Every structure is written in C-alpha cells, then in structure tokens.
CSV table of C-alpha atoms in Angstrom, one decimal:
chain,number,residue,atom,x,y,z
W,1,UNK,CA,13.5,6.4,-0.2
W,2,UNK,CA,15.0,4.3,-2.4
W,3,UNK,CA,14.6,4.7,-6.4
W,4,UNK,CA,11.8,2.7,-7.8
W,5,UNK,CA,14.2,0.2,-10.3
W,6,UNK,CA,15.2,-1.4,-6.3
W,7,UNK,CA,11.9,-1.1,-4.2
W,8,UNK,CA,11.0,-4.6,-3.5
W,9,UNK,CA,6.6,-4.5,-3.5
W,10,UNK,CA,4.4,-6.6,-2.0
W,11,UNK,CA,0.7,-6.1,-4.0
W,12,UNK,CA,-2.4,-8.2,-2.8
W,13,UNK,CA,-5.9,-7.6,-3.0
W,14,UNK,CA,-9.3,-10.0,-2.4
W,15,UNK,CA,-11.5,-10.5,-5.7
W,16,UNK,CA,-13.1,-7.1,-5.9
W,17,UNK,CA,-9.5,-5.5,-5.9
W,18,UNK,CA,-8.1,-8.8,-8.0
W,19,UNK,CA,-8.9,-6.6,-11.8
W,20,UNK,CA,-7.2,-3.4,-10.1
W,21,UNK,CA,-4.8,-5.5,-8.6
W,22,UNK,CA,-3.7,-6.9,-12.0
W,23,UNK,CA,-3.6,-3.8,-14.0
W,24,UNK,CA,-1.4,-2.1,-11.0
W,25,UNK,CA,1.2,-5.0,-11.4
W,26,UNK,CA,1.8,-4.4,-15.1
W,27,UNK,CA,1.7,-0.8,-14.4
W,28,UNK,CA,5.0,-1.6,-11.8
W,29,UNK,CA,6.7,-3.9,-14.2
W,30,UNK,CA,6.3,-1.1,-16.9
W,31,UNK,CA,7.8,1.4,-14.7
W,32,UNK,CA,10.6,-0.9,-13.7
W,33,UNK,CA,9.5,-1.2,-10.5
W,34,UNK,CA,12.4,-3.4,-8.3
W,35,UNK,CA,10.7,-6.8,-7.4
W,36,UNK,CA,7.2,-7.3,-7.3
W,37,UNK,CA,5.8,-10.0,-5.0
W,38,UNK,CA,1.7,-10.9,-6.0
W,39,UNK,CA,0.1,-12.2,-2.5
W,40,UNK,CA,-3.3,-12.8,-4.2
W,41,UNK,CA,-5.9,-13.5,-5.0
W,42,UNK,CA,-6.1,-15.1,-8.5
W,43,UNK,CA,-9.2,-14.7,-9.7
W,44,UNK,CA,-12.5,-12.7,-9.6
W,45,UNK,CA,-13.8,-15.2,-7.4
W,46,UNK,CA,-15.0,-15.0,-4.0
W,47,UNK,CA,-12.3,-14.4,-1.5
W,48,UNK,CA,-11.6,-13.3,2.0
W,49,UNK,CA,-9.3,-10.4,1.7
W,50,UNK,CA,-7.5,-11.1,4.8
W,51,UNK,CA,-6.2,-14.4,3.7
W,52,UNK,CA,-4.0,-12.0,1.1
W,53,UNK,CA,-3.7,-8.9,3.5
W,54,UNK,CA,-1.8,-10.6,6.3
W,55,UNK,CA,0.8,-12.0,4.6
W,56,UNK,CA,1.2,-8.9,2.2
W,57,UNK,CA,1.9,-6.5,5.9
W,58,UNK,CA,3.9,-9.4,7.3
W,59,UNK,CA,6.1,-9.1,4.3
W,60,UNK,CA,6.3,-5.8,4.8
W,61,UNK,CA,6.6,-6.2,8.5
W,62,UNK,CA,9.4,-8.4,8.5
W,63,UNK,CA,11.6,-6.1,5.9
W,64,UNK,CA,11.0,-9.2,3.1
W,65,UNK,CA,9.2,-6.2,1.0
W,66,UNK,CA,10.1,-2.7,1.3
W,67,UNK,CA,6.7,-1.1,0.8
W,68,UNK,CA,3.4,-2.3,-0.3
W,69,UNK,CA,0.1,-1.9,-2.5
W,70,UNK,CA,-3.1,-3.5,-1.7
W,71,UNK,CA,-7.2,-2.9,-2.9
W,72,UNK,CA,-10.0,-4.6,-2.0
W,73,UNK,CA,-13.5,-3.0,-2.9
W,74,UNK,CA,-13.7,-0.1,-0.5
W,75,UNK,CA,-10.4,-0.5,0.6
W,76,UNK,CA,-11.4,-0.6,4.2
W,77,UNK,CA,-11.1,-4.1,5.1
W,78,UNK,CA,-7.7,-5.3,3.6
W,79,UNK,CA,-6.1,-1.7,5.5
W,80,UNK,CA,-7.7,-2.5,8.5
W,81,UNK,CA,-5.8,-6.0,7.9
W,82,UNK,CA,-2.5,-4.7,7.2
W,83,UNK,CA,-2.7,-2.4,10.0
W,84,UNK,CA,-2.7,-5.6,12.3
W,85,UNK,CA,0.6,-6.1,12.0
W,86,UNK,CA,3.5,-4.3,14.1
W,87,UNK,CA,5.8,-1.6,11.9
W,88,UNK,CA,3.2,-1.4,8.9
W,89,UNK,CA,1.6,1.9,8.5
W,90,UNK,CA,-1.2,1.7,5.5
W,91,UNK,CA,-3.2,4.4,4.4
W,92,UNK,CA,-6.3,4.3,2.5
W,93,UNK,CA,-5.9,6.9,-0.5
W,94,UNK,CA,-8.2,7.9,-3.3
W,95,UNK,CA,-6.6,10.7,-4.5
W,96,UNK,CA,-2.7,11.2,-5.1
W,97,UNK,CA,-2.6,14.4,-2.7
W,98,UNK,CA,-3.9,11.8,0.2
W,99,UNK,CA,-1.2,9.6,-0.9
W,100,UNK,CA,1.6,12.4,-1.2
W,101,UNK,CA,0.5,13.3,2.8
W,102,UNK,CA,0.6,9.6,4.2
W,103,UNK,CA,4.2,9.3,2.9
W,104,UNK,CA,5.2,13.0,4.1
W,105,UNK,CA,3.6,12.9,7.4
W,106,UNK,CA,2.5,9.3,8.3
W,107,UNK,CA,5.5,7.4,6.4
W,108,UNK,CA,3.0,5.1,5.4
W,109,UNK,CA,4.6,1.9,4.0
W,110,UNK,CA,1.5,0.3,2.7
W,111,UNK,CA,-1.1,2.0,-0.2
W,112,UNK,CA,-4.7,1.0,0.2
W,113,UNK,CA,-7.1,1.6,-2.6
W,114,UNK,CA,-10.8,1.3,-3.1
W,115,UNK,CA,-11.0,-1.0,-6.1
W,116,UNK,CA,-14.3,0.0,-6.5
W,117,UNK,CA,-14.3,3.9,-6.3
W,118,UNK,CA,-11.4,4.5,-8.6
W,119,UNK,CA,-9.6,3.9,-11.5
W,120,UNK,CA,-7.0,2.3,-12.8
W,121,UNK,CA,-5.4,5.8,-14.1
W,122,UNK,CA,-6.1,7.3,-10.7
W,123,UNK,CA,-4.7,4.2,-8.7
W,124,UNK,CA,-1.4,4.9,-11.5
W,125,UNK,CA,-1.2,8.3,-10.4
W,126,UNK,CA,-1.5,7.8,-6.5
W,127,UNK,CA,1.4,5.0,-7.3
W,128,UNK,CA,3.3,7.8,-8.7
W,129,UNK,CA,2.9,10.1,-6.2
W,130,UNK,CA,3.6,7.2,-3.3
W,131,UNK,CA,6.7,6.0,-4.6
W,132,UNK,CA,8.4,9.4,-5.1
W,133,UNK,CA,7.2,11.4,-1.8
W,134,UNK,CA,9.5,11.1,0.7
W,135,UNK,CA,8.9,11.0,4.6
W,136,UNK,CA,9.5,14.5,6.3
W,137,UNK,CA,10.2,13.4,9.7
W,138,UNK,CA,10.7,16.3,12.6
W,139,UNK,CA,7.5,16.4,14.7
W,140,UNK,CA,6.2,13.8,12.6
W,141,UNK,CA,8.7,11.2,14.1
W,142,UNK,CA,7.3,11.3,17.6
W,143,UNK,CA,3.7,10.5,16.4
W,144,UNK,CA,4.7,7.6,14.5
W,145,UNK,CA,6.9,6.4,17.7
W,146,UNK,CA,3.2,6.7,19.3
W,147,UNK,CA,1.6,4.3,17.0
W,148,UNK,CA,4.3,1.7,17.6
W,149,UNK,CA,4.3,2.0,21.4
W,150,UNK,CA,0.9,0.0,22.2
C-alpha cells in the first residue's frame, strides 16, 4: 500500500457521523495524510446518509480516491451504501484488530465506523491500524474475485 503522505481519501458521513467525521479529517491532515476529499454532510442536521455514501464509494470505485473513511451512527447504513458500488469493499470496524483483519484478509478499501459507539481516539487508532496493514493475498485472492463476480 502506498505511504500515507500520497493516499488520496475520500471521508463522508450523514449528520450522526458529521462530529466524528470532522474530528477524523483533522486527524488525516495532522498525519499528513495525501489528499483528503470531504463528501458530506456539513452540518449536524438531518441528512440521508446515502446522498454522501454513494459518491464517497463511486470515488473510490472509479480510482478518483484510493481508499476511504465513512461513519454514520451505527455505521450500518452508509456500508451497506458503499457496498452498492462494484470494486468497493467496506468493512464496518469498531475496534482496530477488526480493521487490521479487513485490510489483511478482505482488502477492504473503505472504513466504516459507528459514530455513535466509538470514539474519536478509537476511530484514530482503527485509522492507524487501516492505513498501515497491508492485504495478504494467497487464498484470500480468490474470495475477493468471488465478491466481484455477481
């Protein structure tokens, strides 16, 4: 994987994730983190979070954004949403070990966070951990090839 300083990231989240989603952006730029791309939402209020989910994986998707980040309150809605698209494999972590294993077996692409069960330190360290696992491959290969079939 390439070092953080060029990862291009795509970070969105709907308004229970939009605090998280904030606090994770600074964390990036802090860290030198490549370019960061914000889909949305900006604010705290109300908002759908696949309007900012599908354009986050079709960035993603489409190689405009290497990898990506995205939180909504449980986190289950704005993965489901990512996983939509073709060639985006997100996985919704809550602790860094779950993160480390989506990279290493799963070569997830996308981190999905439950705004609203975690925080901000423990979405930090799941970044960490994301961003510096790499993929494994081997017998690993042929599942993802499964996924991408259909």
């Amino acid at each position: 994987m390439k070092p953080l300083s060029e990862l291009k990231i795509a970070v969105c989240s709907d308004h229970a994730g939009y605090e998280l989603k904030c606090k994770i952006v600074e964390y990036l730029r802090s860290k030198q983190a490549g370019q960061v791309t914000d889909f949305g939402t900006h604010s705290a209020e109300s908002a759908d979070y696949p309007d900012f989910g599908h354009p986050m994986a079709h960035a993603v998707a489409t190689g405009v954004c290497d990898m990506g980040i995205s939180c909504c309150g449980t986190g289950n809605g704005i993965t489901m949403t990512a996983n939509r698209h073709a060639f985006v494999r997100a996985a919704l972590c809550w602790k860094p070990e779950l993160a480390a294993l989506a990279r290493q077996h799963n070569n997830a692409n996308v981190l999905s966070m439950p705004a609203r069960f975690i925080t901000p330190e423990e979405a930090f360290a799941m970044i960490d951990v994301f961003f510096s696992t790499d993929y494994e491959g081997g017998r690993h290969q042929r599942r993802i090839e499964k996924i991408e079939r259909f």
